[in-house]
Short mmCIF file of C-alpha atoms and ligand atoms in Angstrom, two decimals:
data_model
loop_
_atom_site.label_atom_id
_atom_site.label_comp_id
_atom_site.label_asym_id
_atom_site.label_seq_id
_atom_site.Cartn_x
_atom_site.Cartn_y
_atom_site.Cartn_z
CA MET A 968 22.96 -16.25 13.76
CA ARG A 969 26.42 -15.06 12.86
CA HIS A 970 25.90 -11.27 13.13
CA ASN A 971 28.02 -10.70 10.03
CA PHE A 972 27.02 -7.08 9.69
CA LEU A 973 30.59 -5.84 9.44
CA SER A 974 31.68 -8.08 6.58
CA ILE A 975 28.51 -8.51 4.47
CA PRO A 976 27.17 -5.50 2.55
CA ARG A 977 23.40 -4.96 2.26
CA GLU A 978 21.76 -6.37 -0.85
CA THR A 979 18.14 -6.15 -1.89
CA LEU A 980 15.94 -8.03 -4.37
CA PRO A 981 17.30 -8.59 -7.88
CA GLU A 982 15.62 -6.32 -10.45
CA ARG A 983 15.14 -6.79 -14.17
CA GLY A 984 17.13 -4.39 -16.34
CA VAL A 985 15.33 -1.11 -16.95
CA LYS A 986 15.54 -1.34 -20.76
CA ASP A 987 13.96 -4.79 -20.67
CA ARG A 988 11.19 -4.33 -18.14
CA ILE A 989 9.65 -1.14 -19.56
CA HIS A 990 8.35 -3.17 -22.51
CA ASP A 991 5.94 -5.18 -20.37
CA TYR A 992 3.95 -5.02 -17.13
CA GLY A 993 5.64 -8.00 -15.44
CA GLU A 994 7.01 -7.53 -11.92
CA TYR A 995 10.31 -5.66 -11.91
CA ALA A 996 11.77 -7.47 -8.87
CA SER A 997 11.99 -11.12 -7.82
CA ARG A 998 12.91 -13.05 -4.68
CA MET A 999 16.53 -13.71 -3.74
CA GLU A 1000 18.25 -17.07 -4.05
CA ASP A 1001 18.91 -19.07 -0.86
CA GLY A 1002 22.65 -18.30 -0.61
CA PRO A 1003 22.36 -14.50 -0.76
CA ILE A 1004 19.25 -14.33 1.45
CA VAL A 1005 20.91 -16.38 4.19
CA LYS A 1006 23.78 -13.90 4.12
CA GLN A 1007 21.41 -10.95 4.35
CA ALA A 1008 19.66 -12.53 7.37
CA GLU A 1009 23.10 -13.03 8.97
CA ARG A 1010 23.51 -9.24 8.97
CA CYS A 1011 20.87 -8.98 11.73
CA MET A 1012 22.60 -8.07 15.00
CA ASP A 1013 19.82 -9.65 17.08
CA CYS A 1014 20.04 -6.47 19.16
CA GLY A 1015 18.62 -6.70 22.67
CA THR A 1016 15.79 -4.21 22.13
CA PRO A 1017 14.81 -4.35 18.47
CA PHE A 1018 12.92 -1.30 17.19
CA CYS A 1019 12.20 -2.87 13.79
CA HIS A 1020 9.02 -4.52 15.10
CA VAL A 1021 7.73 -1.75 17.41
CA GLY A 1022 4.99 -0.60 15.02
CA ASP A 1023 3.88 2.64 16.59
CA LEU A 1024 3.38 6.26 15.64
CA ILE A 1025 5.49 9.24 16.75
CA GLY A 1026 3.22 12.07 15.55
CA GLN A 1027 2.31 10.94 12.03
CA GLU A 1028 5.50 8.89 11.65
CA THR A 1029 5.50 5.08 11.64
CA ILE A 1030 8.24 3.55 13.79
CA GLY A 1031 8.99 -0.08 12.96
CA CYS A 1032 6.58 -2.63 11.57
CA PRO A 1033 2.90 -1.83 12.29
CA ILE A 1034 1.95 -5.52 12.43
CA HIS A 1035 4.86 -6.30 14.78
CA ASN A 1036 6.45 -8.83 12.45
CA LEU A 1037 8.87 -10.95 14.51
CA ILE A 1038 11.78 -9.83 12.36
CA PRO A 1039 14.84 -10.85 14.43
CA GLU A 1040 13.26 -14.29 14.93
CA TRP A 1041 12.73 -14.99 11.24
CA ASN A 1042 16.14 -13.56 10.47
CA ARG A 1043 17.64 -16.13 12.82
CA LEU A 1044 15.62 -18.97 11.23
CA VAL A 1045 16.64 -17.88 7.71
CA SER A 1046 20.29 -17.64 8.71
CA ASP A 1047 19.91 -21.25 10.02
CA GLN A 1048 18.36 -22.10 6.61
CA ASP A 1049 15.16 -23.18 8.38
CA PHE A 1050 12.87 -21.58 5.80
CA PHE A 1051 9.79 -23.53 6.85
CA ARG A 1052 9.83 -22.28 10.44
CA ALA A 1053 10.67 -18.79 9.20
CA TYR A 1054 7.51 -18.98 7.07
CA GLU A 1055 5.44 -20.17 10.05
CA ARG A 1056 6.80 -17.36 12.24
CA LEU A 1057 6.06 -14.78 9.51
CA MET A 1058 2.45 -15.93 9.19
CA GLU A 1059 1.86 -15.46 12.92
CA THR A 1060 1.69 -11.69 12.47
CA ASN A 1061 1.16 -11.06 8.77
CA ASN A 1062 -1.84 -12.36 6.83
CA PHE A 1063 -0.37 -11.34 3.45
CA PRO A 1064 3.44 -11.14 3.42
CA GLU A 1065 3.42 -11.63 -0.35
CA PHE A 1066 1.83 -8.14 -0.59
CA THR A 1067 3.96 -6.33 1.99
CA GLY A 1068 7.13 -8.10 0.80
CA ARG A 1069 6.48 -6.47 -2.59
CA VAL A 1070 5.06 -3.03 -1.85
CA CYS A 1071 5.61 -2.05 1.80
CA PRO A 1072 7.83 1.05 2.15
CA ALA A 1073 9.46 -0.86 5.04
CA PRO A 1074 9.36 1.48 8.03
CA CYS A 1075 10.99 -1.46 9.84
CA GLU A 1076 14.22 -0.76 7.96
CA GLY A 1077 14.21 2.92 8.97
CA SER A 1078 14.09 1.76 12.61
CA CYS A 1079 16.64 -1.08 12.31
CA THR A 1080 19.36 -0.62 14.96
CA LEU A 1081 22.07 -1.53 12.47
CA GLY A 1082 20.87 1.48 10.45
CA ILE A 1083 22.31 3.85 13.07
CA SER A 1084 25.82 3.24 11.77
CA GLU A 1085 25.53 0.96 8.71
CA ASP A 1086 23.01 0.14 5.99
CA PRO A 1087 19.99 -1.50 7.67
CA VAL A 1088 19.10 -5.18 7.33
CA ALA A 1089 17.22 -5.88 4.05
CA ILE A 1090 14.11 -6.89 5.98
CA LYS A 1091 11.55 -6.48 3.20
CA SER A 1092 13.67 -8.55 0.77
CA ILE A 1093 13.94 -11.32 3.38
CA GLU A 1094 10.18 -11.21 3.99
CA ARG A 1095 9.40 -11.51 0.27
CA THR A 1096 11.85 -14.34 -0.18
CA ILE A 1097 10.44 -16.34 2.75
CA ILE A 1098 6.87 -16.15 1.43
CA ASP A 1099 7.61 -16.57 -2.29
CA ARG A 1100 9.73 -19.58 -1.43
CA ALA A 1101 6.92 -20.99 0.75
CA PHE A 1102 4.46 -20.75 -2.16
CA GLU A 1103 7.00 -22.39 -4.49
CA GLN A 1104 7.49 -25.26 -2.00
CA GLY A 1105 3.72 -25.82 -1.73
CA TRP A 1106 3.71 -24.99 1.99
CA VAL A 1107 0.89 -22.45 1.70
CA LYS A 1108 -2.32 -24.47 1.81
CA PRO A 1109 -5.92 -23.65 2.76
CA ARG A 1110 -6.37 -23.91 6.55
CA HIS A 1111 -9.81 -25.43 6.94
CA VAL A 1112 -11.94 -24.21 9.84
CA ARG A 1113 -13.10 -27.11 12.05
CA GLN A 1114 -15.96 -25.52 13.97
CA ARG A 1115 -18.32 -22.72 12.97
CA THR A 1116 -19.86 -20.38 15.56
CA GLY A 1117 -23.01 -19.68 13.57
CA TYR A 1118 -22.35 -15.92 13.57
CA ARG A 1119 -22.44 -14.12 10.24
CA VAL A 1120 -20.28 -11.12 9.42
CA ALA A 1121 -20.48 -8.91 6.30
CA ILE A 1122 -17.39 -6.99 5.25
CA ILE A 1123 -17.85 -4.11 2.80
CA GLY A 1124 -14.72 -3.60 0.71
CA SER A 1125 -12.09 -6.16 -0.29
CA GLY A 1126 -8.84 -4.18 0.12
CA PRO A 1127 -6.13 -5.39 2.50
CA ALA A 1128 -8.12 -4.21 5.57
CA GLY A 1129 -11.27 -6.10 4.54
CA LEU A 1130 -9.28 -9.19 3.53
CA ALA A 1131 -7.27 -9.28 6.79
CA ALA A 1132 -10.45 -8.89 8.87
CA ALA A 1133 -12.14 -11.61 6.81
CA ASP A 1134 -9.19 -13.97 7.29
CA GLN A 1135 -9.04 -13.45 11.05
CA LEU A 1136 -12.80 -13.78 11.62
CA ASN A 1137 -13.07 -16.82 9.36
CA GLN A 1138 -10.29 -18.59 11.25
CA LEU A 1139 -12.18 -17.82 14.49
CA GLY A 1140 -15.12 -19.78 13.05
CA HIS A 1141 -17.45 -16.96 12.01
CA THR A 1142 -19.10 -17.09 8.60
CA VAL A 1143 -17.77 -14.20 6.54
CA THR A 1144 -19.08 -12.62 3.34
CA VAL A 1145 -17.07 -9.88 1.60
CA LEU A 1146 -19.05 -7.47 -0.60
CA GLU A 1147 -17.11 -5.50 -3.22
CA LYS A 1148 -18.40 -2.96 -5.72
CA ALA A 1149 -15.57 -3.50 -8.23
CA ASP A 1150 -15.38 -6.48 -10.60
CA GLU A 1151 -12.24 -7.83 -8.90
CA ILE A 1152 -11.34 -8.54 -5.27
CA GLY A 1153 -8.37 -6.74 -3.69
CA GLY A 1154 -9.14 -3.01 -3.44
CA LEU A 1155 -6.05 -0.95 -4.25
CA LEU A 1156 -3.99 -4.15 -4.32
CA TYR A 1157 -5.85 -4.92 -7.54
CA TYR A 1158 -6.94 -1.60 -9.04
CA GLY A 1159 -4.41 1.03 -7.98
CA ILE A 1160 -1.00 -0.52 -7.40
CA PRO A 1161 0.34 -1.39 -10.87
CA ASN A 1162 1.11 -4.94 -11.99
CA MET A 1163 4.87 -4.31 -12.23
CA LYS A 1164 4.92 -3.76 -8.45
CA LEU A 1165 2.37 -6.42 -7.52
CA ASP A 1166 1.28 -9.00 -10.07
CA LYS A 1167 -2.48 -9.46 -10.05
CA GLY A 1168 -2.00 -13.23 -10.12
CA VAL A 1169 -0.41 -12.87 -6.65
CA VAL A 1170 -3.59 -11.14 -5.41
CA ARG A 1171 -5.87 -13.74 -7.01
CA ARG A 1172 -3.79 -16.58 -5.54
CA ARG A 1173 -4.46 -15.31 -2.00
CA VAL A 1174 -8.15 -14.65 -2.70
CA ASP A 1175 -8.49 -18.23 -4.00
CA LEU A 1176 -6.95 -19.53 -0.75
CA LEU A 1177 -9.32 -17.44 1.38
CA GLU A 1178 -12.26 -18.69 -0.69
CA ALA A 1179 -11.11 -22.29 -0.25
CA GLU A 1180 -11.01 -21.65 3.51
CA GLY A 1181 -14.70 -20.70 3.48
CA ILE A 1182 -14.90 -16.93 2.92
CA ARG A 1183 -17.58 -15.87 0.43
CA PHE A 1184 -16.84 -13.08 -2.02
CA LYS A 1185 -19.46 -11.12 -3.95
CA THR A 1186 -18.26 -8.60 -6.56
CA GLY A 1187 -20.37 -5.93 -8.28
CA VAL A 1188 -22.29 -5.07 -5.09
CA ASN A 1189 -22.25 -1.35 -4.35
CA VAL A 1190 -23.37 -1.06 -0.74
CA GLY A 1191 -25.43 2.09 -0.27
CA GLU A 1192 -26.90 1.70 -3.77
CA ASP A 1193 -27.61 -2.01 -4.31
CA VAL A 1194 -28.24 -2.76 -0.63
CA THR A 1195 -28.23 -0.55 2.48
CA VAL A 1196 -26.03 -1.06 5.53
CA GLU A 1197 -29.26 -1.20 7.54
CA ALA A 1198 -30.52 -4.12 5.44
CA LEU A 1199 -27.18 -5.89 5.86
CA ARG A 1200 -27.38 -5.33 9.60
CA GLY A 1201 -30.69 -7.24 9.54
CA GLU A 1202 -29.09 -10.14 7.72
CA TYR A 1203 -25.70 -10.28 9.48
CA ASP A 1204 -24.66 -10.19 13.15
CA ALA A 1205 -21.97 -7.59 12.47
CA VAL A 1206 -20.90 -5.40 9.55
CA ILE A 1207 -17.41 -3.98 8.89
CA LEU A 1208 -16.93 -0.98 6.63
CA ALA A 1209 -13.53 -1.38 4.96
CA THR A 1210 -14.39 0.90 2.07
CA GLY A 1211 -11.06 2.72 1.81
CA ALA A 1212 -10.47 6.42 1.09
CA GLN A 1213 -10.32 6.47 -2.69
CA LYS A 1214 -11.93 9.85 -3.44
CA GLN A 1215 -9.13 11.79 -5.12
CA ARG A 1216 -8.34 15.46 -4.60
CA THR A 1217 -8.80 17.55 -7.75
CA LEU A 1218 -6.61 20.45 -8.91
CA GLY A 1219 -9.08 23.28 -8.39
CA ILE A 1220 -7.33 25.62 -10.87
CA ASN A 1221 -8.52 27.27 -14.09
CA GLY A 1222 -8.92 24.77 -16.92
CA ASP A 1223 -8.80 21.62 -14.79
CA ASP A 1224 -11.89 20.26 -16.55
CA ALA A 1225 -10.15 20.30 -19.96
CA SER A 1226 -9.87 17.16 -22.04
CA GLY A 1227 -6.52 15.51 -21.26
CA ILE A 1228 -6.69 16.06 -17.48
CA GLU A 1229 -7.15 12.69 -15.77
CA LEU A 1230 -7.23 11.51 -12.18
CA ALA A 1231 -4.38 9.10 -11.40
CA MET A 1232 -6.69 6.39 -10.03
CA ASP A 1233 -8.83 6.33 -13.20
CA TYR A 1234 -5.66 6.15 -15.27
CA LEU A 1235 -4.04 3.35 -13.24
CA THR A 1236 -7.30 1.38 -13.06
CA ALA A 1237 -7.74 1.64 -16.85
CA SER A 1238 -4.21 0.31 -17.36
CA THR A 1239 -4.85 -2.75 -15.16
CA LYS A 1240 -8.18 -3.37 -16.90
CA GLN A 1241 -6.33 -3.35 -20.22
CA LEU A 1242 -4.10 -6.15 -18.88
CA ASN A 1243 -7.33 -8.05 -18.19
CA GLY A 1244 -8.32 -7.75 -21.85
CA LYS A 1245 -10.45 -4.58 -21.79
CA ASP A 1246 -9.91 -1.90 -24.47
CA LEU A 1247 -7.92 1.14 -23.33
CA ASP A 1248 -9.83 4.41 -23.78
CA PRO A 1249 -7.53 6.74 -25.81
CA ARG A 1250 -7.79 9.35 -23.03
CA HIS A 1251 -5.90 6.89 -20.77
CA ASP A 1252 -3.24 6.16 -23.36
CA ALA A 1253 0.03 8.13 -23.05
CA GLU A 1254 1.54 6.87 -26.30
CA GLY A 1255 3.42 9.68 -28.07
CA LYS A 1256 2.19 12.27 -25.55
CA HIS A 1257 3.99 14.75 -23.34
CA VAL A 1258 2.81 13.65 -19.90
CA ILE A 1259 2.86 15.72 -16.72
CA VAL A 1260 2.14 14.01 -13.43
CA ILE A 1261 1.11 16.46 -10.73
CA GLY A 1262 1.94 15.11 -7.27
CA GLY A 1263 5.30 13.91 -6.00
CA GLY A 1264 4.15 10.83 -4.07
CA ASP A 1265 4.00 7.09 -4.76
CA THR A 1266 0.78 7.26 -6.76
CA GLY A 1267 2.51 9.80 -9.02
CA ALA A 1268 5.50 7.47 -9.36
CA ASP A 1269 3.17 4.64 -10.43
CA CYS A 1270 1.74 6.96 -13.11
CA VAL A 1271 5.28 7.74 -14.33
CA ALA A 1272 6.08 4.01 -14.70
CA THR A 1273 2.78 3.32 -16.48
CA ALA A 1274 3.19 6.25 -18.91
CA ILE A 1275 6.70 5.02 -19.81
CA ARG A 1276 5.29 1.56 -20.64
CA GLN A 1277 2.60 3.13 -22.82
CA GLY A 1278 5.31 4.92 -24.85
CA ALA A 1279 4.98 8.53 -23.64
CA ALA A 1280 7.12 11.06 -25.58
CA SER A 1281 8.22 12.61 -22.26
CA VAL A 1282 7.23 12.38 -18.60
CA THR A 1283 7.67 15.12 -16.00
CA GLN A 1284 6.54 14.87 -12.39
CA PHE A 1285 5.72 17.99 -10.38
CA GLY A 1286 6.35 17.85 -6.63
CA LYS A 1287 5.43 20.54 -4.15
CA HIS A 1288 8.26 19.80 -1.70
CA PRO A 1289 12.04 20.35 -2.04
CA GLU A 1290 14.36 17.58 -3.19
CA LYS A 1291 15.25 15.25 -0.32
CA GLY A 1292 18.82 14.90 0.91
CA LEU A 1293 21.03 11.87 0.39
CA TYR A 1294 21.63 11.39 4.12
CA ARG A 1295 19.42 11.34 7.22
CA SER A 1296 18.97 14.93 8.43
CA PRO A 1297 19.24 15.94 12.13
CA GLU A 1298 15.47 16.64 12.06
CA ARG A 1299 14.84 12.96 11.36
CA PRO A 1300 16.83 11.04 13.97
CA TRP A 1301 16.70 7.26 14.22
CA PRO A 1302 14.26 5.45 14.71
CA LEU A 1303 12.26 7.72 12.36
CA GLN A 1304 12.27 6.84 8.66
CA PRO A 1305 15.35 8.61 7.20
CA ASP A 1306 13.19 9.97 4.32
CA THR A 1307 16.17 10.41 2.02
CA LEU A 1308 16.19 10.75 -1.77
CA SER A 1309 15.73 7.38 -3.40
CA THR A 1310 15.57 6.36 -7.03
CA ASP A 1311 12.47 4.18 -6.95
CA TYR A 1312 11.64 1.80 -9.79
CA ALA A 1313 9.71 4.41 -11.80
CA TYR A 1314 12.48 7.01 -11.61
CA ALA A 1315 15.18 4.50 -12.55
CA GLU A 1316 13.05 3.62 -15.58
CA ALA A 1317 12.55 7.27 -16.58
CA ILE A 1318 16.30 7.92 -16.28
CA GLY A 1319 16.97 4.81 -18.41
CA GLN A 1320 14.44 5.80 -21.07
CA TYR A 1321 14.74 9.59 -21.25
CA GLU A 1322 18.17 10.09 -19.65
CA ALA A 1323 16.65 12.49 -17.13
CA ASP A 1324 15.07 12.23 -13.69
CA PRO A 1325 11.39 13.16 -14.21
CA ARG A 1326 11.07 14.83 -10.79
CA THR A 1327 10.77 18.60 -10.58
CA TYR A 1328 10.55 20.10 -7.12
CA LEU A 1329 8.84 23.07 -5.48
CA ILE A 1330 6.48 23.64 -8.41
CA ARG A 1331 3.05 25.24 -8.18
CA SER A 1332 0.58 24.69 -11.04
CA ASN A 1333 -1.33 27.93 -11.61
CA GLN A 1334 -3.39 27.37 -14.72
CA ILE A 1335 -4.10 24.80 -17.40
CA VAL A 1336 -3.41 26.12 -20.91
CA THR A 1337 -5.94 24.90 -23.47
CA GLU A 1338 -6.60 25.00 -27.19
CA GLY A 1339 -10.32 24.50 -27.69
CA ASP A 1340 -11.23 22.21 -24.81
CA LYS A 1341 -7.91 20.33 -24.91
CA VAL A 1342 -4.93 20.73 -22.59
CA VAL A 1343 -1.72 21.88 -24.29
CA GLY A 1344 0.28 23.04 -21.29
CA ILE A 1345 0.50 24.10 -17.65
CA GLU A 1346 1.55 27.51 -16.35
CA THR A 1347 3.68 27.14 -13.25
CA GLU A 1348 5.77 29.05 -10.73
CA ARG A 1349 8.63 27.90 -8.59
CA MET A 1350 8.27 28.05 -4.81
CA GLU A 1351 10.67 28.42 -1.93
CA LYS A 1352 10.06 26.59 1.35
CA ILE A 1353 11.08 28.22 4.63
CA VAL A 1354 10.88 26.20 7.84
CA LYS A 1355 10.56 28.42 10.93
CA PRO A 1356 12.27 27.51 14.23
CA ASP A 1357 8.89 26.21 15.55
CA GLY A 1358 8.90 23.69 12.68
CA HIS A 1359 6.10 25.47 10.79
CA ALA A 1360 6.71 25.53 7.01
CA THR A 1361 5.77 28.42 4.70
CA PHE A 1362 5.98 28.52 0.90
CA PHE A 1363 6.89 31.68 -1.08
CA VAL A 1364 6.67 32.25 -4.82
CA VAL A 1365 10.06 32.92 -6.46
CA GLU A 1366 9.70 36.18 -8.43
CA GLY A 1367 10.10 35.79 -12.19
CA SER A 1368 10.01 31.97 -12.05
CA GLU A 1369 6.93 31.58 -14.29
CA LYS A 1370 7.28 28.72 -16.76
CA THR A 1371 4.84 26.99 -19.11
CA TYR A 1372 5.33 23.25 -19.60
CA PRO A 1373 3.86 21.67 -22.76
CA ALA A 1374 1.45 18.82 -21.97
CA ASP A 1375 -0.92 16.52 -23.87
CA LEU A 1376 -1.88 14.44 -20.85
CA VAL A 1377 -1.95 15.63 -17.22
CA LEU A 1378 -2.30 13.02 -14.47
CA VAL A 1379 -3.48 14.38 -11.14
CA ALA A 1380 -2.04 12.53 -8.13
CA ILE A 1381 -2.28 15.08 -5.32
CA GLY A 1382 -3.73 12.84 -2.63
CA PHE A 1383 -7.05 11.64 -1.33
CA GLU A 1384 -9.96 13.16 0.59
CA ARG A 1385 -10.81 12.09 4.15
CA PRO A 1386 -13.23 9.15 4.23
CA GLU A 1387 -15.86 10.65 6.60
CA PRO A 1388 -18.30 11.99 3.92
CA GLU A 1389 -18.39 8.54 2.28
CA LEU A 1390 -19.05 6.91 5.66
CA ARG A 1391 -21.91 9.34 6.30
CA LYS A 1392 -23.49 8.21 3.02
CA LEU A 1393 -23.45 4.70 4.49
CA GLY A 1394 -25.21 5.92 7.65
CA VAL A 1395 -22.21 6.30 9.99
CA GLU A 1396 -21.89 9.70 11.69
CA SER A 1397 -19.04 9.05 14.12
CA LYS A 1398 -16.37 6.47 14.90
CA ARG A 1399 -14.05 5.82 17.78
CA ASP A 1400 -11.37 3.17 17.62
CA TYR A 1401 -13.00 0.64 15.33
CA VAL A 1402 -16.54 1.12 16.66
CA THR A 1403 -19.16 3.40 15.06
CA ASP A 1404 -22.30 5.09 16.37
CA VAL A 1405 -24.39 2.32 14.72
CA ASP A 1406 -24.69 -0.82 16.85
CA GLY A 1407 -22.89 -3.78 15.26
CA VAL A 1408 -21.26 -1.66 12.53
CA PHE A 1409 -17.45 -1.34 12.62
CA VAL A 1410 -14.90 0.49 10.48
CA ALA A 1411 -11.26 -0.24 9.58
CA GLY A 1412 -8.42 0.55 7.19
CA ASP A 1413 -8.23 3.70 5.09
CA ALA A 1414 -11.97 4.20 5.76
CA ARG A 1415 -10.98 4.84 9.38
CA ARG A 1416 -7.52 6.44 9.24
CA GLY A 1417 -7.48 8.04 5.74
CA GLN A 1418 -5.25 6.98 2.83
CA SER A 1419 -2.32 5.08 4.35
CA LEU A 1420 -0.30 1.90 3.73
CA ILE A 1421 -1.03 -1.78 3.08
CA VAL A 1422 0.69 -2.76 6.31
CA TRP A 1423 -1.50 -0.38 8.36
CA ALA A 1424 -4.59 -1.73 6.57
CA ILE A 1425 -3.61 -5.29 7.57
CA ARG A 1426 -3.12 -4.20 11.17
CA GLU A 1427 -6.51 -2.48 11.16
CA GLY A 1428 -8.13 -5.60 9.69
CA ARG A 1429 -6.63 -7.73 12.46
CA GLU A 1430 -7.64 -5.32 15.20
CA VAL A 1431 -11.20 -4.77 13.99
CA ALA A 1432 -11.59 -8.56 13.84
CA GLU A 1433 -10.73 -8.72 17.57
CA LYS A 1434 -13.36 -6.04 18.30
CA VAL A 1435 -16.01 -7.84 16.24
CA ASP A 1436 -15.20 -11.19 17.87
CA ALA A 1437 -15.54 -9.62 21.35
CA TYR A 1438 -18.84 -8.00 20.27
CA LEU A 1439 -20.23 -11.33 19.04
CA GLU A 1440 -19.20 -12.96 22.31
CA THR A 1441 -21.11 -10.25 24.22
CA CYS A 1442 -24.17 -10.93 22.03
CA GLN A 1443 -23.91 -14.61 22.95
CA THR A 1444 -23.62 -13.84 26.69
CA GLU A 1445 -26.64 -11.50 26.50
CA LEU A 1446 -28.62 -14.17 24.67
CA LYS A 1447 -27.77 -16.79 27.34
CA THR A 1448 -28.62 -14.39 30.21
CA SER A 1449 -32.00 -13.44 28.72
CA SER A 1450 -33.03 -17.07 27.99
C1 LIG B 2046 -1.93 4.18 -6.67
C2 LIG B 2046 -1.66 3.77 -5.27
C3 LIG B 2046 -0.49 3.10 -4.99
C4 LIG B 2046 -0.24 2.70 -3.68
N1 LIG B 2046 0.92 2.04 -3.44
C5 LIG B 2046 1.17 1.59 -2.19
C6 LIG B 2046 2.36 0.89 -1.92
O1 LIG B 2046 3.19 0.69 -2.81
N2 LIG B 2046 2.56 0.43 -0.65
C7 LIG B 2046 1.65 0.63 0.34
O2 LIG B 2046 1.87 0.16 1.47
N3 LIG B 2046 0.52 1.32 0.12
C8 LIG B 2046 0.25 1.81 -1.12
N4 LIG B 2046 -0.89 2.52 -1.36
C9 LIG B 2046 -1.86 2.70 -0.25
C10 LIG B 2046 -2.66 1.40 0.01
O3 LIG B 2046 -3.00 0.80 -1.21
C11 LIG B 2046 -3.91 1.65 0.85
O4 LIG B 2046 -3.54 2.30 2.05
C12 LIG B 2046 -4.62 0.33 1.20
O5 LIG B 2046 -4.99 -0.37 0.03
C13 LIG B 2046 -5.88 0.59 2.04
O6 LIG B 2046 -6.58 -0.60 2.22
P1 LIG B 2046 -8.14 -0.63 2.53
O7 LIG B 2046 -8.50 -2.06 2.58
O8 LIG B 2046 -8.43 0.20 3.73
O9 LIG B 2046 -8.84 0.11 1.32
P2 LIG B 2046 -8.80 -0.11 -0.26
O10 LIG B 2046 -7.62 -0.89 -0.70
O11 LIG B 2046 -8.99 1.24 -0.83
O12 LIG B 2046 -10.09 -1.00 -0.54
C14 LIG B 2046 -11.39 -0.51 -0.33
C15 LIG B 2046 -12.35 -1.33 -1.17
O13 LIG B 2046 -13.69 -1.01 -0.81
C16 LIG B 2046 -14.48 -0.99 -1.98
N5 LIG B 2046 -15.68 -0.19 -1.71
C17 LIG B 2046 -15.71 1.14 -1.41
N6 LIG B 2046 -16.99 1.53 -1.20
C18 LIG B 2046 -17.77 0.43 -1.39
C19 LIG B 2046 -19.17 0.20 -1.33
N7 LIG B 2046 -20.02 1.18 -1.04
N8 LIG B 2046 -19.64 -1.06 -1.58
C20 LIG B 2046 -18.78 -2.07 -1.87
N9 LIG B 2046 -17.44 -1.90 -1.96
C21 LIG B 2046 -16.93 -0.67 -1.71
C22 LIG B 2046 -13.56 -0.39 -3.02
O14 LIG B 2046 -14.02 -0.69 -4.34
C23 LIG B 2046 -12.25 -1.06 -2.67
O15 LIG B 2046 -12.10 -2.28 -3.36
C24 LIG B 2046 -1.17 2.97 -2.65
C25 LIG B 2046 -2.32 3.66 -2.93
C26 LIG B 2046 -2.58 4.07 -4.22
C27 LIG B 2046 -3.82 4.83 -4.52
S1 LIG B 2047 5.35 -5.53 6.65
FE1 LIG B 2047 6.55 -3.71 6.03
S2 LIG B 2047 7.22 -2.83 8.00
FE2 LIG B 2047 6.57 -4.95 8.43
S3 LIG B 2047 8.45 -6.20 8.24
FE3 LIG B 2047 7.44 -6.22 6.24
S4 LIG B 2047 8.43 -4.57 5.10
FE4 LIG B 2047 8.87 -4.22 7.27
#
């Protein structure tokens, strides 16, 4: 590795022009060519104690890569142009780099040592290029399992947590069945994250590989309604609940049941279903409408990008927090994520289309304005945020800041409920680590930690698989001792 961090500037994945890409739902970014990616890998300093792969939490903050990707090692292999070994090294820790290489917010880059004084290494772009290149070269093939243990495991939910657990347990020789209530496998990878960020063919390609390796998938099975967890426990030696945390928070203000108020997940799911040939319900169509997205997070950004593609007349996004700064603040020292203002794909598109950033900060929605039962606007006030010396934040209303925004379609993206009530419906009262109060029933992913990230879901899938494997081994020992 040449450690060329002083002479080579950071570059990330090439993106299609904004004016071009908003007319379709194709991915907006693609892998890098070999020449540029080798140069980006050469920027890695190979620092003695890399933080990029630590993968831990300081409070609620992720430091480095949660699945401990061996980043400096694959950087070295890429800079040596040994793409095959880089691919092998990547697969040691990451079941699905084609997903994280596309949609991970890359906490690894926030903790990159080079980032203390320069732009960090473009880790996510390198990861995506290694795996996309591996698929193109035909290196990614089904890994057939030689010996089966005879143990049967049911996994409820086919998001990244369920898929990672299924992959790990299948490779250990257990017979795995994944039960999914939706009509497609993938959880939020399929219905949630829009196609322009993660093409659904990329999800299906991985599911096909897992199926070829022996994992069974059953769609359209709503566990709790079609079959109970108890019944599954009778049929399988262990059950994993990887059911996510998809229950959305609602606005809870006057008029929020009006026609034209839609939950972001319903809206994004309808858009993906349309790509699969289903008719789009007019209530999920933003064409010609003034759209307001309530919620300043990533789900809100995905709604902005989708509304632009549908031909919205205007799109405004309400955020509750102040605008972020351009530089890392003293409150967010390295190796925390810098959390600076960035112009993500959706915002770049809105600026290209409407010549204005759609984000509005420190806004509180007070009331939905209706005509008949239909939304026509939102009454708002501006807030001020004061952070006390103990770090506690308080919000105050700015006097005289009332404003009514016109709206024909309001998309609510203000976060997700905790998963515990849903788990209780499935018969689980308590959980600790990955184990629940029901013998042989485990829990992982967003269903355990609340709405999070793909990379955390993969880590949870890997870790719950270890717990289940150890549990099955104990069952075997007990069986031998009693016979
Ligand atoms: C719109 C949106 C965009 C996002 N974008 C990103 C991003 O860019 N990057 C990122 O890292 N993270 C992103 N996230 C978060 C990320 O998608 C989740 O943290 C991750 O998918 C959680 O994985 P999971 O496997 O735990 O659950 P999920 O992906 O939610 O999967 C759970 C699955 O369980 C199924 N299920 C639930 N109950 C039952 C039942 N009773 N019977 C059968 N099946 C059931 C569901 O249908 C679902 O398919 C986004 C989230 C949303 C909502
Ligand atoms: S999975 Fe995410 S955190 Fe880990 S190396 Fe890839 S981009 Fe970084």
